[in-house]
């Protein structure tokens, strides 16, 4: 029997359960059930433009494909915050991808997970290729976000993307919040950094297991890099060697192309 999606006492996130459950996700919540009932009663809508469609209409799917980078690339914010690990992005954060990320996380469109996981897997594949025996670590979600959404959408996205790799590494919930930071929306670069500084800690029982490990931190979006910097700080203090992968980076990040692994 597999552990629940909240993870066992060892902090491991059960990837195999995702592959068995498929598009239904890792954990059913009241919100999931409500969305399923609505989906049976109402015709499907494009998550981008709202026209009748299954997930995305054909024009929006075309725009979505064009918004992706030709291959995953390194992204660096300007200015680059101290402590930011090497970060690979699969796409710039432009429309319709920006709206799809919001729809997935905040508007209950969990049916977008496969579409977004396919994109994130490209960046994750490059980041994992550069490490030896890596561990994948999703950025932690806040308790406020979990209460509001009823699940862990970023973690579920990371697990789905990792499962698409030829040799999926383990996913560890190795970093958690030590305190609840304020909502990042509307904060400038300096405020974001101050808000997140010293806000995270290693998951109980996993600190020692991280020593000497190659770790790939994964998030959905990189804006200023503050979240990745804080997660990397925790991992380095545990003796780990972090890199990062994100689904998308905001446009003000200049993108430096890296080659895909052979």
PDB file of N, CA and C in Angstrom, residues 23 35 38-58 60-61 100 103 107-112 115:
ATOM      1  N   UNK A  23      -4.763  11.050 -13.994  1.00  0.00           N
ATOM      2  CA  UNK A  23      -5.203  12.435 -14.005  1.00  0.00           C
ATOM      3  C   UNK A  23      -6.084  12.780 -12.820  1.00  0.00           C
ATOM      4  N   UNK A  35     -15.647  19.917  -8.097  1.00  0.00           N
ATOM      5  CA  UNK A  35     -15.259  20.218  -9.475  1.00  0.00           C
ATOM      6  C   UNK A  35     -15.641  19.097 -10.414  1.00  0.00           C
ATOM      7  N   UNK A  38     -19.391  19.377 -11.121  1.00  0.00           N
ATOM      8  CA  UNK A  38     -19.648  20.481 -12.042  1.00  0.00           C
ATOM      9  C   UNK A  38     -19.239  20.092 -13.462  1.00  0.00           C
ATOM     10  N   UNK A  39     -18.118  19.381 -13.581  1.00  0.00           N
ATOM     11  CA  UNK A  39     -17.656  18.952 -14.892  1.00  0.00           C
ATOM     12  C   UNK A  39     -18.622  18.024 -15.589  1.00  0.00           C
ATOM     13  N   UNK A  40     -19.371  17.240 -14.818  1.00  0.00           N
ATOM     14  CA  UNK A  40     -20.350  16.338 -15.411  1.00  0.00           C
ATOM     15  C   UNK A  40     -21.598  17.088 -15.866  1.00  0.00           C
ATOM     16  N   UNK A  41     -21.915  18.181 -15.178  1.00  0.00           N
ATOM     17  CA  UNK A  41     -23.144  18.905 -15.460  1.00  0.00           C
ATOM     18  C   UNK A  41     -22.976  19.988 -16.520  1.00  0.00           C
ATOM     19  N   UNK A  42     -21.764  20.551 -16.618  1.00  0.00           N
ATOM     20  CA  UNK A  42     -21.531  21.661 -17.530  1.00  0.00           C
ATOM     21  C   UNK A  42     -20.524  21.251 -18.611  1.00  0.00           C
ATOM     22  N   UNK A  43     -20.664  21.821 -19.811  1.00  0.00           N
ATOM     23  CA  UNK A  43     -19.692  21.509 -20.859  1.00  0.00           C
ATOM     24  C   UNK A  43     -18.312  22.026 -20.500  1.00  0.00           C
ATOM     25  N   UNK A  44     -17.272  21.342 -21.010  1.00  0.00           N
ATOM     26  CA  UNK A  44     -15.911  21.764 -20.737  1.00  0.00           C
ATOM     27  C   UNK A  44     -15.620  23.129 -21.340  1.00  0.00           C
ATOM     28  N   UNK A  45     -14.719  23.873 -20.684  1.00  0.00           N
ATOM     29  CA  UNK A  45     -14.345  25.195 -21.138  1.00  0.00           C
ATOM     30  C   UNK A  45     -12.834  25.286 -21.261  1.00  0.00           C
ATOM     31  N   UNK A  46     -12.388  25.992 -22.280  1.00  0.00           N
ATOM     32  CA  UNK A  46     -10.964  26.264 -22.432  1.00  0.00           C
ATOM     33  C   UNK A  46     -10.481  27.047 -21.215  1.00  0.00           C
ATOM     34  N   UNK A  47      -9.407  26.590 -20.602  1.00  0.00           N
ATOM     35  CA  UNK A  47      -8.901  27.249 -19.397  1.00  0.00           C
ATOM     36  C   UNK A  47      -8.305  28.613 -19.697  1.00  0.00           C
ATOM     37  N   UNK A  48      -8.069  28.931 -20.967  1.00  0.00           N
ATOM     38  CA  UNK A  48      -7.478  30.208 -21.326  1.00  0.00           C
ATOM     39  C   UNK A  48      -8.522  31.226 -21.775  1.00  0.00           C
ATOM     40  N   UNK A  49      -9.372  30.864 -22.765  1.00  0.00           N
ATOM     41  CA  UNK A  49     -10.315  31.846 -23.323  1.00  0.00           C
ATOM     42  C   UNK A  49     -11.767  31.598 -22.919  1.00  0.00           C
ATOM     43  N   UNK A  50     -12.058  30.428 -22.339  1.00  0.00           N
ATOM     44  CA  UNK A  50     -13.405  30.144 -21.886  1.00  0.00           C
ATOM     45  C   UNK A  50     -14.336  29.565 -22.921  1.00  0.00           C
ATOM     46  N   UNK A  51     -13.848  29.382 -24.134  1.00  0.00           N
ATOM     47  CA  UNK A  51     -14.686  28.777 -25.170  1.00  0.00           C
ATOM     48  C   UNK A  51     -14.877  27.290 -24.889  1.00  0.00           C
ATOM     49  N   UNK A  52     -15.974  26.692 -25.389  1.00  0.00           N
ATOM     50  CA  UNK A  52     -16.180  25.257 -25.189  1.00  0.00           C
ATOM     51  C   UNK A  52     -14.992  24.447 -25.722  1.00  0.00           C
ATOM     52  N   UNK A  53     -14.404  23.641 -24.872  1.00  0.00           N
ATOM     53  CA  UNK A  53     -13.234  22.845 -25.264  1.00  0.00           C
ATOM     54  C   UNK A  53     -12.867  21.925 -24.117  1.00  0.00           C
ATOM     55  N   UNK A  54     -12.089  20.924 -24.420  1.00  0.00           N
ATOM     56  CA  UNK A  54     -11.546  20.030 -23.405  1.00  0.00           C
ATOM     57  C   UNK A  54     -10.182  20.562 -22.995  1.00  0.00           C
ATOM     58  N   UNK A  55     -10.090  21.214 -21.863  1.00  0.00           N
ATOM     59  CA  UNK A  55      -8.883  21.800 -21.291  1.00  0.00           C
ATOM     60  C   UNK A  55      -8.478  23.073 -22.047  1.00  0.00           C
ATOM     61  N   UNK A  56      -8.013  22.944 -23.310  1.00  0.00           N
ATOM     62  CA  UNK A  56      -7.633  24.091 -24.118  1.00  0.00           C
ATOM     63  C   UNK A  56      -8.234  23.953 -25.506  1.00  0.00           C
ATOM     64  N   UNK A  57      -8.721  25.068 -26.051  1.00  0.00           N
ATOM     65  CA  UNK A  57      -9.203  25.043 -27.437  1.00  0.00           C
ATOM     66  C   UNK A  57      -8.000  25.010 -28.374  1.00  0.00           C
ATOM     67  N   UNK A  58      -8.258  24.737 -29.633  1.00  0.00           N
ATOM     68  CA  UNK A  58      -7.160  24.591 -30.587  1.00  0.00           C
ATOM     69  C   UNK A  58      -6.339  25.871 -30.740  1.00  0.00           C
ATOM     70  N   UNK A  60      -5.843  28.334 -28.593  1.00  0.00           N
ATOM     71  CA  UNK A  60      -5.079  28.575 -27.359  1.00  0.00           C
ATOM     72  C   UNK A  60      -3.984  27.536 -27.187  1.00  0.00           C
ATOM     73  N   UNK A  61      -4.236  26.310 -27.599  1.00  0.00           N
ATOM     74  CA  UNK A  61      -3.197  25.277 -27.531  1.00  0.00           C
ATOM     75  C   UNK A  61      -2.040  25.655 -28.464  1.00  0.00           C
ATOM     76  N   UNK A 100      -2.789  30.112 -17.401  1.00  0.00           N
ATOM     77  CA  UNK A 100      -3.002  28.689 -17.116  1.00  0.00           C
ATOM     78  C   UNK A 100      -2.447  28.315 -15.744  1.00  0.00           C
ATOM     79  N   UNK A 103      -4.965  29.603 -13.333  1.00  0.00           N
ATOM     80  CA  UNK A 103      -6.161  28.761 -13.365  1.00  0.00           C
ATOM     81  C   UNK A 103      -5.926  27.437 -12.651  1.00  0.00           C
ATOM     82  N   UNK A 107      -7.819  28.636  -9.427  1.00  0.00           N
ATOM     83  CA  UNK A 107      -9.185  28.576  -9.937  1.00  0.00           C
ATOM     84  C   UNK A 107      -9.693  27.143 -10.078  1.00  0.00           C
ATOM     85  N   UNK A 108      -8.990  26.211  -9.466  1.00  0.00           N
ATOM     86  CA  UNK A 108      -9.480  24.838  -9.411  1.00  0.00           C
ATOM     87  C   UNK A 108      -9.335  24.032 -10.684  1.00  0.00           C
ATOM     88  N   UNK A 109      -8.575  24.518 -11.688  1.00  0.00           N
ATOM     89  CA  UNK A 109      -8.447  23.781 -12.934  1.00  0.00           C
ATOM     90  C   UNK A 109      -7.346  22.724 -12.814  1.00  0.00           C
ATOM     91  N   UNK A 110      -7.602  21.724 -11.975  1.00  0.00           N
ATOM     92  CA  UNK A 110      -6.619  20.663 -11.794  1.00  0.00           C
ATOM     93  C   UNK A 110      -6.491  19.775 -13.033  1.00  0.00           C
ATOM     94  N   UNK A 111      -7.434  19.930 -13.982  1.00  0.00           N
ATOM     95  CA  UNK A 111      -7.326  19.180 -15.233  1.00  0.00           C
ATOM     96  C   UNK A 111      -6.174  19.683 -16.098  1.00  0.00           C
ATOM     97  N   UNK A 112      -5.525  20.769 -15.701  1.00  0.00           N
ATOM     98  CA  UNK A 112      -4.376  21.289 -16.428  1.00  0.00           C
ATOM     99  C   UNK A 112      -3.064  20.635 -16.013  1.00  0.00           C
ATOM    100  N   UNK A 115      -0.975  18.918 -18.825  1.00  0.00           N
ATOM    101  CA  UNK A 115      -0.442  19.883 -19.784  1.00  0.00           C
ATOM    102  C   UNK A 115       0.764  20.607 -19.203  1.00  0.00           C
TER     103      UNK A 115
END
